[in-house]
Short mmCIF file of C-alpha atoms in Angstrom, two decimals:
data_model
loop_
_atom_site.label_atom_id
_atom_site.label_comp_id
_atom_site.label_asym_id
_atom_site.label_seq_id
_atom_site.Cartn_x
_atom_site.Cartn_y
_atom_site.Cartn_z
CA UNK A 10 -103.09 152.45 54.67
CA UNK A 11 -103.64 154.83 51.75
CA UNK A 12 -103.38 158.28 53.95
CA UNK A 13 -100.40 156.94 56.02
CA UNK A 14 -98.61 156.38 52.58
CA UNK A 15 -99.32 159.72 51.51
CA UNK A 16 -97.64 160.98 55.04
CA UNK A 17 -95.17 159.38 54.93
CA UNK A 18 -94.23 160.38 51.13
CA UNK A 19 -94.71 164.11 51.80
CA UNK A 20 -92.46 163.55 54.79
CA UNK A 21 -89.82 162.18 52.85
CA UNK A 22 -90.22 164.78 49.93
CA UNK A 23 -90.00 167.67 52.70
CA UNK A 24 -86.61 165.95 54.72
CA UNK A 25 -85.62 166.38 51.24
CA UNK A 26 -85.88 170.20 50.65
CA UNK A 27 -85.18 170.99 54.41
CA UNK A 28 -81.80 169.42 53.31
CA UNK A 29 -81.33 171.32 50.39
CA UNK A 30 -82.17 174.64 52.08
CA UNK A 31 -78.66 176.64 50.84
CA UNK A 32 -76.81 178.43 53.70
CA UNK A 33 -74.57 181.04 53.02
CA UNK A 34 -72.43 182.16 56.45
CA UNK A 35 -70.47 185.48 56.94
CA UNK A 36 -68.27 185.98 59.65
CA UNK A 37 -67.18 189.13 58.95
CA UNK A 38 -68.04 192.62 56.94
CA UNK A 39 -65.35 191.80 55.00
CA UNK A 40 -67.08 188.30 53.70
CA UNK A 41 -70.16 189.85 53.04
CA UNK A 42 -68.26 192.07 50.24
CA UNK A 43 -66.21 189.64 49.18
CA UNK A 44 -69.06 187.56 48.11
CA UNK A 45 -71.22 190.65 46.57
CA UNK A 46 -68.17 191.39 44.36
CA UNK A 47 -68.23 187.72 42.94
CA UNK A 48 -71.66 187.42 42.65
CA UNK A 49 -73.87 190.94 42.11
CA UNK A 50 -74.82 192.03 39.19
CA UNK A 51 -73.93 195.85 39.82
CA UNK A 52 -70.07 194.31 40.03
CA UNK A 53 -70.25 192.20 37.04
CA UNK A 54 -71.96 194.91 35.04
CA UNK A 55 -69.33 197.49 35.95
CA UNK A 56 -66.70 194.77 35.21
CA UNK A 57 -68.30 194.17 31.35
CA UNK A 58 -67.97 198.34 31.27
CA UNK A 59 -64.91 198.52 32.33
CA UNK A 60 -63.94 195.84 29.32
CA UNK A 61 -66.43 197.52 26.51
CA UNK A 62 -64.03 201.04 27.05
CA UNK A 63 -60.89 198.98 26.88
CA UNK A 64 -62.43 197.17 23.71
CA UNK A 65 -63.32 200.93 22.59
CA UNK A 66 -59.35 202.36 23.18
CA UNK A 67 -58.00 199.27 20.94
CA UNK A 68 -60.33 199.89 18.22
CA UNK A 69 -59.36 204.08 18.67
CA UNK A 70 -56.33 202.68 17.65
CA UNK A 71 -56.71 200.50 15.26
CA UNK A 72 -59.05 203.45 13.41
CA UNK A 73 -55.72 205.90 13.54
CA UNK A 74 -55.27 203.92 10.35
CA UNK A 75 -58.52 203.78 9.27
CA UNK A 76 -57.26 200.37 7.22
CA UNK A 77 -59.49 199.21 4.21
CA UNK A 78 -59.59 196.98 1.78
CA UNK A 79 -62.45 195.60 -0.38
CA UNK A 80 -62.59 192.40 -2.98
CA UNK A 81 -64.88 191.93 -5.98
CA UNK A 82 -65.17 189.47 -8.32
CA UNK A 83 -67.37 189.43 -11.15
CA UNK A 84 -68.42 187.24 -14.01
CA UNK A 85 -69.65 189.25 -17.43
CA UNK A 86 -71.48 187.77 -20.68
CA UNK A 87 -71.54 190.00 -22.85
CA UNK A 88 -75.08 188.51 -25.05
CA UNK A 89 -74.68 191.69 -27.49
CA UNK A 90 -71.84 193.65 -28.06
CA UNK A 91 -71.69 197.46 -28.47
CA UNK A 92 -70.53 197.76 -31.98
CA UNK A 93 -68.19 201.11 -32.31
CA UNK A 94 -67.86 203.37 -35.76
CA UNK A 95 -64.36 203.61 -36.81
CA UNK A 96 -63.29 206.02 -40.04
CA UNK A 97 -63.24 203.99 -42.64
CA UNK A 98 -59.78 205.64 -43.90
CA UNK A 99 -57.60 203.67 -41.18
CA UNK A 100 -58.53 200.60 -43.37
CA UNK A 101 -57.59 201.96 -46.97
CA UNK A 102 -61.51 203.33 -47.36
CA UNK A 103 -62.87 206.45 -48.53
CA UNK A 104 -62.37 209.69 -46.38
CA UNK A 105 -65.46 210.63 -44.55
CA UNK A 106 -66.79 207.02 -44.19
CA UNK A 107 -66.60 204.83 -41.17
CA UNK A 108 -66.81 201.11 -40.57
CA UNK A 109 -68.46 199.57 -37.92
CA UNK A 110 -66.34 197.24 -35.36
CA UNK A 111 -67.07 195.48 -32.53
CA UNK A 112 -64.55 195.17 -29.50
CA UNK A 113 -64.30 193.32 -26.39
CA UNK A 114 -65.03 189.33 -25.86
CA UNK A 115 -68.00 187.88 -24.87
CA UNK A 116 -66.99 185.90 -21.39
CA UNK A 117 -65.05 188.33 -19.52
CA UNK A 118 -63.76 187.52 -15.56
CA UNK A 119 -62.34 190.09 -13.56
CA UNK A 120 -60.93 190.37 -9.65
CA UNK A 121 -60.10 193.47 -8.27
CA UNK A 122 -58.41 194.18 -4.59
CA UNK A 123 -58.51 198.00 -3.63
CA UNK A 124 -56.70 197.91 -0.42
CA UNK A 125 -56.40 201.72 1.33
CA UNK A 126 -54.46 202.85 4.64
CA UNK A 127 -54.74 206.66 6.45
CA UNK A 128 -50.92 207.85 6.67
CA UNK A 129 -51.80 210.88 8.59
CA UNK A 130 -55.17 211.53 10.47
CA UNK A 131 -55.45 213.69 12.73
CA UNK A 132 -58.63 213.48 13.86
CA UNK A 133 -58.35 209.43 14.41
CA UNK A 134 -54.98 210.20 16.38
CA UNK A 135 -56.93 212.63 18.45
CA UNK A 136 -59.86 209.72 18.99
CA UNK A 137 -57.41 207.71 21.19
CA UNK A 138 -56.57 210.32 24.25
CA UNK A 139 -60.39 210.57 24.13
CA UNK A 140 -61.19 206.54 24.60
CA UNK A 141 -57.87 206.80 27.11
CA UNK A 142 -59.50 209.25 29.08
CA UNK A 143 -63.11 207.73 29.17
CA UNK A 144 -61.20 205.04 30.16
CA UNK A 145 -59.99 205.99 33.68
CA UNK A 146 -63.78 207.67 33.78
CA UNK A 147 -65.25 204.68 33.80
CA UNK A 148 -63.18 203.44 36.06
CA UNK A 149 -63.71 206.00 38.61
CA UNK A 150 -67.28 205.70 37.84
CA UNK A 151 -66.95 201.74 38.57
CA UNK A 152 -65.44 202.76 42.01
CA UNK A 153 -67.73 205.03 43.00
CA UNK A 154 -70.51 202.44 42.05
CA UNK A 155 -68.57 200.47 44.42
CA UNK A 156 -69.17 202.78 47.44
CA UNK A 157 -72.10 203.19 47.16
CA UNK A 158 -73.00 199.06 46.99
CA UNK A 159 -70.41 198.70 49.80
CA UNK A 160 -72.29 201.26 52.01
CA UNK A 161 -75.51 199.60 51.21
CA UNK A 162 -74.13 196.43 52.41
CA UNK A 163 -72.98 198.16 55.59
CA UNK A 164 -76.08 199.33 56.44
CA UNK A 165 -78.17 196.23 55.82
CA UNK A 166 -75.19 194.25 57.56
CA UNK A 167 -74.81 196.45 60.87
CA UNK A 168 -78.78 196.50 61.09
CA UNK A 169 -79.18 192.74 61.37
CA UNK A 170 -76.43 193.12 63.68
CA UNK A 171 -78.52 195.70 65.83
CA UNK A 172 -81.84 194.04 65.36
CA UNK A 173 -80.37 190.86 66.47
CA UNK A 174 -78.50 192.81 69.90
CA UNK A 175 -81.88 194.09 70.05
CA UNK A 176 -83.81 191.26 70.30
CA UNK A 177 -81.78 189.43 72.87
CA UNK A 178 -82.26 192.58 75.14
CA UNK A 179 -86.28 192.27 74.37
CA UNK A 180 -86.19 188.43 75.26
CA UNK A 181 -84.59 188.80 77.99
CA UNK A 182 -86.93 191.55 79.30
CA UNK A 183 -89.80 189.42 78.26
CA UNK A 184 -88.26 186.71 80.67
CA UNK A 185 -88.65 189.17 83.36
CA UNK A 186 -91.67 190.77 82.36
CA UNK A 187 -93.12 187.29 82.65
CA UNK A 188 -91.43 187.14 85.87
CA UNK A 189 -93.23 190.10 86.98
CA UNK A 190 -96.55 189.01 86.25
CA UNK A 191 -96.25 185.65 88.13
CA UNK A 192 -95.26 187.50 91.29
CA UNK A 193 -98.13 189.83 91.21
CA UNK A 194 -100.64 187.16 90.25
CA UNK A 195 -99.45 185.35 93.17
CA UNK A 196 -99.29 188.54 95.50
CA UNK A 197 -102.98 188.57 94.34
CA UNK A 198 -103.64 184.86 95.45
CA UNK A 199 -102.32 186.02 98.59
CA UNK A 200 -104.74 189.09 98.48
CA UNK A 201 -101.61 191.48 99.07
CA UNK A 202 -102.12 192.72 94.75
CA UNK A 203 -104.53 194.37 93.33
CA UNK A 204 -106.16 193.00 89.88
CA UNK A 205 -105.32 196.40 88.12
CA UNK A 206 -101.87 195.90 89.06
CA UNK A 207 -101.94 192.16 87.38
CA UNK A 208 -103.39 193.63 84.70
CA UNK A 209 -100.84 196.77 83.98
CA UNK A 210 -98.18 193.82 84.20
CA UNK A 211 -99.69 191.58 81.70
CA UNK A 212 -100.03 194.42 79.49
CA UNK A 213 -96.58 195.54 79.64
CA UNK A 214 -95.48 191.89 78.68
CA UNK A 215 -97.87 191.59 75.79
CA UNK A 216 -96.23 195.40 74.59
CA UNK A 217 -92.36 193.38 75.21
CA UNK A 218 -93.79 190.39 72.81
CA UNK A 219 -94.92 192.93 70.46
CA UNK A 220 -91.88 194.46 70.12
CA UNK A 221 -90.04 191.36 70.12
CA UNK A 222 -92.10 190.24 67.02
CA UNK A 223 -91.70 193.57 65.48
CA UNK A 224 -87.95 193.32 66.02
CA UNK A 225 -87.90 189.66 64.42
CA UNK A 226 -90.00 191.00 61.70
CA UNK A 227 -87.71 194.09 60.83
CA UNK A 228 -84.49 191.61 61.10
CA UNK A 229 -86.55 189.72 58.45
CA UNK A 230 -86.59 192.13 56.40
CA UNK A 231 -82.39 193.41 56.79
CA UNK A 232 -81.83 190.24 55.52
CA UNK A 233 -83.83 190.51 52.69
CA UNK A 234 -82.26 193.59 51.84
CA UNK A 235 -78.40 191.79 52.21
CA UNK A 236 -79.90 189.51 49.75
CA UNK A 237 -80.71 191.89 47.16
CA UNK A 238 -77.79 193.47 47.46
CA UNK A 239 -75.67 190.25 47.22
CA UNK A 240 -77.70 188.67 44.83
CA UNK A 241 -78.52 185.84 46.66
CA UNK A 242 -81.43 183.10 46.10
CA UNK A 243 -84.41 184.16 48.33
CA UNK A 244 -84.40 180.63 49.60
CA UNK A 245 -81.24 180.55 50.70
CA UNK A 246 -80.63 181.01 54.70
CA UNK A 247 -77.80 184.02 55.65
CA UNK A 248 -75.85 183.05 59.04
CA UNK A 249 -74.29 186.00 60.62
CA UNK A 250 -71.80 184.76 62.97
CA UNK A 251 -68.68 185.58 65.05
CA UNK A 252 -71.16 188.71 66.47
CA UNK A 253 -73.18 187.55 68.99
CA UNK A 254 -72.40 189.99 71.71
CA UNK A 255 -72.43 193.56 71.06
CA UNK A 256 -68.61 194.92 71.36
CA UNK A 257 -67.71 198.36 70.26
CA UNK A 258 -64.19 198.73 68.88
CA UNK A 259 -63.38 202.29 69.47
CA UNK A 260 -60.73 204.09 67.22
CA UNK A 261 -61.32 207.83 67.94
CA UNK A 262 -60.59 209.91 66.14
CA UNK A 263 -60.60 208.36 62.40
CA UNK A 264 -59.70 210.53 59.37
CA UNK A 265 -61.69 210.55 56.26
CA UNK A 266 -59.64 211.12 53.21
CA UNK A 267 -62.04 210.10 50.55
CA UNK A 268 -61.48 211.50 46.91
CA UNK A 269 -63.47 209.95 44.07
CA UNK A 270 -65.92 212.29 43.36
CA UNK A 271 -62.99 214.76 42.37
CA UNK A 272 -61.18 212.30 40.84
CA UNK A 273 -63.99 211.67 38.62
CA UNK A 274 -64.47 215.62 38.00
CA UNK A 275 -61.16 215.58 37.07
CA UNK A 276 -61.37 212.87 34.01
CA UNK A 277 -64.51 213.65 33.23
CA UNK A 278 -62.83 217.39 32.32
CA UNK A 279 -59.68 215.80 30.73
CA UNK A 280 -62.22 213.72 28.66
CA UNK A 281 -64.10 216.72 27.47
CA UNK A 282 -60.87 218.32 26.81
CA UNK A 283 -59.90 215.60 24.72
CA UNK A 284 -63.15 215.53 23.03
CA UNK A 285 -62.83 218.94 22.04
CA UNK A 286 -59.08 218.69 20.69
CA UNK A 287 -60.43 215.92 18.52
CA UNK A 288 -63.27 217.82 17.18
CA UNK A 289 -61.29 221.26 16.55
CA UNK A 290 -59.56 218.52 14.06
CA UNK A 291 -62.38 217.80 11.30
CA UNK A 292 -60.91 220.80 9.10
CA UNK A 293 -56.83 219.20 9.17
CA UNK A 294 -56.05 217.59 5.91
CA UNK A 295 -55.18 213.55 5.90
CA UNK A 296 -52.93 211.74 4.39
CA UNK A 297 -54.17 208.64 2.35
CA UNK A 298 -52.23 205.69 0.29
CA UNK A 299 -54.14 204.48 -2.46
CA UNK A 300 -53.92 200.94 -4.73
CA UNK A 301 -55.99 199.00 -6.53
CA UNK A 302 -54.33 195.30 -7.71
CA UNK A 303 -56.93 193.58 -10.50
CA UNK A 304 -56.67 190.60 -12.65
CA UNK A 305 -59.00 190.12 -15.76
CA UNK A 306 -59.42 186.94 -18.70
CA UNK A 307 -61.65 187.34 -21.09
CA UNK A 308 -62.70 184.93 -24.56
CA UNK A 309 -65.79 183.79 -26.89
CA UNK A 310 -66.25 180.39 -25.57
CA UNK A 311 -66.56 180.56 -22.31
CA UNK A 312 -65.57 181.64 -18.60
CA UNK A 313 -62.06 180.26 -17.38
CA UNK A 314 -61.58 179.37 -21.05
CA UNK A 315 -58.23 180.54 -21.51
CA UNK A 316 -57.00 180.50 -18.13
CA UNK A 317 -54.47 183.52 -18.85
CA UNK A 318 -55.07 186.12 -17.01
CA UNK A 319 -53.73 190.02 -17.38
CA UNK A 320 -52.69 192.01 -14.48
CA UNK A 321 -53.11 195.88 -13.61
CA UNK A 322 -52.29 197.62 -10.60
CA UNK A 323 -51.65 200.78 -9.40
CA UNK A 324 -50.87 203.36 -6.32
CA UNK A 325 -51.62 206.64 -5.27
CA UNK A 326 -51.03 209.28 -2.30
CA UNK A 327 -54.13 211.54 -1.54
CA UNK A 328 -54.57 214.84 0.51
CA UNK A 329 -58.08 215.66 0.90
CA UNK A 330 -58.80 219.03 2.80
CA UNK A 331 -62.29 220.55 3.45
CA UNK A 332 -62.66 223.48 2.03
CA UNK A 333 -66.38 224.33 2.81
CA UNK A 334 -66.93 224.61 6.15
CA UNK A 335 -69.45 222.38 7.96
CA UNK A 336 -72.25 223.99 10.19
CA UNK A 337 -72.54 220.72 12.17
CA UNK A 338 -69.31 220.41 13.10
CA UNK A 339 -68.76 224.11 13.89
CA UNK A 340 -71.70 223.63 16.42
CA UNK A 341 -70.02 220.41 17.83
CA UNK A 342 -66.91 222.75 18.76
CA UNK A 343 -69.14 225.04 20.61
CA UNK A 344 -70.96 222.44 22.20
CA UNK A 345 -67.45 220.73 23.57
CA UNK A 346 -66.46 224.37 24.28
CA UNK A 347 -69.59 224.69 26.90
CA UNK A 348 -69.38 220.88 27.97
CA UNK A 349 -65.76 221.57 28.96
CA UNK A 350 -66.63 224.76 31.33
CA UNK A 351 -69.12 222.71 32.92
CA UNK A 352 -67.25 219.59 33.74
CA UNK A 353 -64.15 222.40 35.26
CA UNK A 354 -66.91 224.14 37.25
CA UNK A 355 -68.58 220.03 38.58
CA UNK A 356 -64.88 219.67 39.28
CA UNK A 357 -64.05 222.50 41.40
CA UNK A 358 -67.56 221.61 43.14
CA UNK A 359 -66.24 217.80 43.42
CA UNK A 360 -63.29 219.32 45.36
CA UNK A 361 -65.45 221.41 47.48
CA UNK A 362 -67.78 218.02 48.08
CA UNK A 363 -65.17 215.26 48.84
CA UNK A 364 -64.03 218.03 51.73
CA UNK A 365 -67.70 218.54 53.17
CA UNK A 366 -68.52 214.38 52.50
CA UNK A 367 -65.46 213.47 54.56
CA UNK A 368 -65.91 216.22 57.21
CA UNK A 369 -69.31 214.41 57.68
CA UNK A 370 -68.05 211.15 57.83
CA UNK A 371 -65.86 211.98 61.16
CA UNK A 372 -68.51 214.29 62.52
CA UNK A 373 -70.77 211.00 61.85
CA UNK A 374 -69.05 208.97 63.51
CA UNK A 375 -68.15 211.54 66.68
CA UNK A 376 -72.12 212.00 66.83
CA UNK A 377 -72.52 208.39 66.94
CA UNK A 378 -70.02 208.15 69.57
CA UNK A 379 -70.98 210.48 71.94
CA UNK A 380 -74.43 209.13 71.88
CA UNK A 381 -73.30 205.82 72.78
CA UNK A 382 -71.33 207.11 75.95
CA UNK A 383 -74.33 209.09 77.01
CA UNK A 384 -76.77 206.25 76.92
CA UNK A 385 -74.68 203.93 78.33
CA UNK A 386 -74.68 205.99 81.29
CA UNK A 387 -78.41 206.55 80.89
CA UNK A 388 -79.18 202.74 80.61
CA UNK A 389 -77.24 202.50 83.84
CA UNK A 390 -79.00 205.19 85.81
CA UNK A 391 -82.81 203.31 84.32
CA UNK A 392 -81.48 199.68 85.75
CA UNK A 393 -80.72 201.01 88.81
CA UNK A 394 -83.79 202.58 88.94
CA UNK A 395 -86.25 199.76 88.04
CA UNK A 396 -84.38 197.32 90.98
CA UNK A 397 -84.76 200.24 93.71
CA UNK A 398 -89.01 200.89 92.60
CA UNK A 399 -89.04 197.16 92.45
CA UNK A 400 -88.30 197.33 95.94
CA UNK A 401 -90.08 199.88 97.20
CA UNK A 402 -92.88 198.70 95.40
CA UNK A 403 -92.63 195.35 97.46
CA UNK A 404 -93.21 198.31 100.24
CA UNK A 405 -96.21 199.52 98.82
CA UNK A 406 -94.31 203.43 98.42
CA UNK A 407 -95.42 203.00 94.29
CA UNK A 408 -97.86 201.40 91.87
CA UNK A 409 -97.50 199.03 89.55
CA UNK A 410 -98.27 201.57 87.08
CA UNK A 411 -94.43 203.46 88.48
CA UNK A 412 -92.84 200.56 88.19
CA UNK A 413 -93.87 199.31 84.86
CA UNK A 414 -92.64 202.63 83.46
CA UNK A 415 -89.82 202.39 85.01
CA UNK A 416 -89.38 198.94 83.52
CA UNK A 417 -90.04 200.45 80.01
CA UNK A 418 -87.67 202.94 80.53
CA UNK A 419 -84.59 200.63 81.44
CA UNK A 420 -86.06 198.32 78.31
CA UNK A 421 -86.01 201.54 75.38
CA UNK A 422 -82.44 202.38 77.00
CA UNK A 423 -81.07 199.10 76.73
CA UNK A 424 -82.33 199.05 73.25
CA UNK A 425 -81.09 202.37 72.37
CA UNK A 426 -77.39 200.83 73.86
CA UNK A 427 -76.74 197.85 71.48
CA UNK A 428 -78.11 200.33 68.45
CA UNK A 429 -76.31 202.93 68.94
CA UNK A 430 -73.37 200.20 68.94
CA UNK A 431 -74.08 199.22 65.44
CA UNK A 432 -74.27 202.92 64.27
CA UNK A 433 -71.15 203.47 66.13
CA UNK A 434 -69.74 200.64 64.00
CA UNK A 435 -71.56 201.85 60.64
CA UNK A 436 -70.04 204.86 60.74
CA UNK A 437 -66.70 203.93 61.17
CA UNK A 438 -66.76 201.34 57.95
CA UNK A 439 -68.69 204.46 56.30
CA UNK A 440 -65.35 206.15 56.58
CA UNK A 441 -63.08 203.27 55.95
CA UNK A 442 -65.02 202.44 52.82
CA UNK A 443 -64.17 206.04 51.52
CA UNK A 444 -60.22 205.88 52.58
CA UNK A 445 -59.70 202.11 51.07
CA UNK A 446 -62.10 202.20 48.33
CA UNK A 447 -59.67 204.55 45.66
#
């Protein structure tokens, strides 16, 4: 009874996990991004950048004021005194002689505020276009981080489309390769086949299960990649659905009108400009407004003894100015001078790029096109082919080994069909990821 418990127990435990197996279902491209942009990481990272540059422009300008303002407090005993020599004249003595005093009070308390605020800075003021401008950079930068995650999850999403179009064409030729091999093993019964000829049939199905398992294997694998891209749990199961027969929506001819790559020349060179207005500002003079508010007591017996407490305060304007100038800073100047001649030059190139990229986009998706038409007509020409040798092979015109090829023939075209479909289909969401994605 012992071993038919333990069945039944690791039974139960495995209904268990088969039923909390997670499935996650996309019907659409669409979905698929939707989801990425809630849960990858590359989308919640660029969403914490964006919010560390805001965080950076609000403290830009809060530090236009560069607002201070420090606190002590402090408790004195004074164990010994300094004792101080006073002429002895100012109390009725003989000139030339002094007496010795001793000021001050032994318990002495004292609180001091010194609370100080920048009037005029220029180089703080400067600070902010700079954060403002790194700002939209980052931005652009996020979007462009964007593309490139949304392309990825094209790709892996139009493959597992084509692997899956694939492997219904590869079962279904297996179903007739199988086919094949049953009427020639029975010709042979008959004694109207040769063995060779069995055997060039059997091969060719074993080489249509191989690539069937290749294909499943390679699917396998798409997925894998959707999930890394996604961030989804390894053990969770991705549906695909809504795309279970290969249809190719044709919308020739598509314009690509991408621009972030010059977009993000173009802050990154307003950034550098701003960096080097700000810097150029280290020899302006600033403004500063000055106070200091303290309260002291101070007796012999002890602290808080009197509880009356004197006041002083004052406030003060200051211009400080360098004079001297600093070799650091001079070389930060050039350095912005060069930075800002390269990021002009990246821009121009940026312009040039975002032309070519999109060019290459429609030329893409023309190429993929055209190859889709032309195989289409090829795939046609190899089926009509295989079922006329299939025939005259029945007449004994060909050999097996003629019509097998021919069978292989109308099997890589079919293939080729249903991918060139998907590529068809990348490359037009290549192009509308550039023209929505701004």
């Amino acid at each position: 009874m012992k071993p038919k418990l333990i069945l039944l127990f690791l039974s139960y435990f495995t209904a268990i996990n088969c039923d909390a197996q997670e499935t996650v279902t996309f019907t659409t491209l669409e979905e698929v991004y939707a989801y990425a942009e809630a849960n990858s990481i590359s989308f919640r990272n660029a969403s914490q950048q964006s919010i560390l540059v805001k965080y950076q422009t609000l403290a830009s300008k809060l530090g236009m004021f560069n607002l201070k303002g420090t606190g002590s407090f402090t408790l004195t005993d004074n164990i010994k005194l300094n004792p101080n020599f006073i002429p002895a004249e100012v109390f009725g003595g003989p000139e030339g002689t002094f007496r010795t005093i001793t000021f001050g009070q032994k318990y002495v308390s004292n609180f001091t505020f010194e609370p100080q605020i920048d009037l005029i800075n220029p180089y703080a003021i400067a600070q902010i276009k700079v954060s403002k401008a790194n700002e939209q950079l980052t931005a652009v930068t996020n979007l462009l981080t964007k593309k490139e995650v949304y392309e990825s999850i094209s790709a892996a999403y139009h493959n597992i489309l084509s692997y899956r179009w694939q492997i219904d064409v590869a079962t279904k030729s297996l179903d007739n390769a199988e086919s094949l091999v049953f009427f020639l093993q029975n010709k042979q019964k008959e004694g109207l086949a040769r063995s060779q000829d069995v055997n060039t049939t059997l091969a060719n199905q074993l080489l249509v299960k191989d690539k069937l398992q290749q294909l499943e294997i390679q699917l396998q694998q798409q997925y894998n990649g959707l999930k890394i891209l996604c961030d989804i749990n390894p053990g969770t199961d991705i549906i695909i659905a809504g795309n279970e027969n290969p249809v190719l929506d044709i919308q020739l001819p598509i314009k690509a009108t991408g621009d972030l790559l010059q977009r993000q020349g173009e802050w990154q060179t307003k950034y550098q400009q701003a960096t080097l207005r700000a810097n150029k500002r280290w020899m302006y003079p600033t403004l500063n407004l000055f106070s200091s508010f303290s309260w002291q007591e101070s007796n012999n017996n002890n602290w808080f003894g009197t509880n009356n407490w004197f006041g002083s305060n004052y406030i003060g304007l200051k211009v400080s100015i360098p004079i001297l100038p600093e070799v650091s800073k001079i070389a930060t100047v050039k350095q912005n001078r060069i930075n800002l001649e390269i990021a002009q030059n990246n821009w121009n190139h940026n312009k040039l790029q975002d032309q070519i990229n999109n060019n290459q986009l429609e030329l893409d998706y023309r190429k993929a096109y055209e190859s889709y038409k032309i195989n289409t007509e090829i795939e046609a020409l190899q089926k009509d082919s295989y079922e006329k040798n299939l025939n005259i092979y029945l007449e004994g015109i060909i050999s097996a080994t003629d019509l097998i090829n021919s069978f292989e023939d109308w099997l890589n075209s079919s293939l080729n069909t249903v991918a060139l479909i998907a590529s068809v289909e990348y490359a037009k969401s290549k192009i509308i990821i550039s023209n929505t994605i701004k």
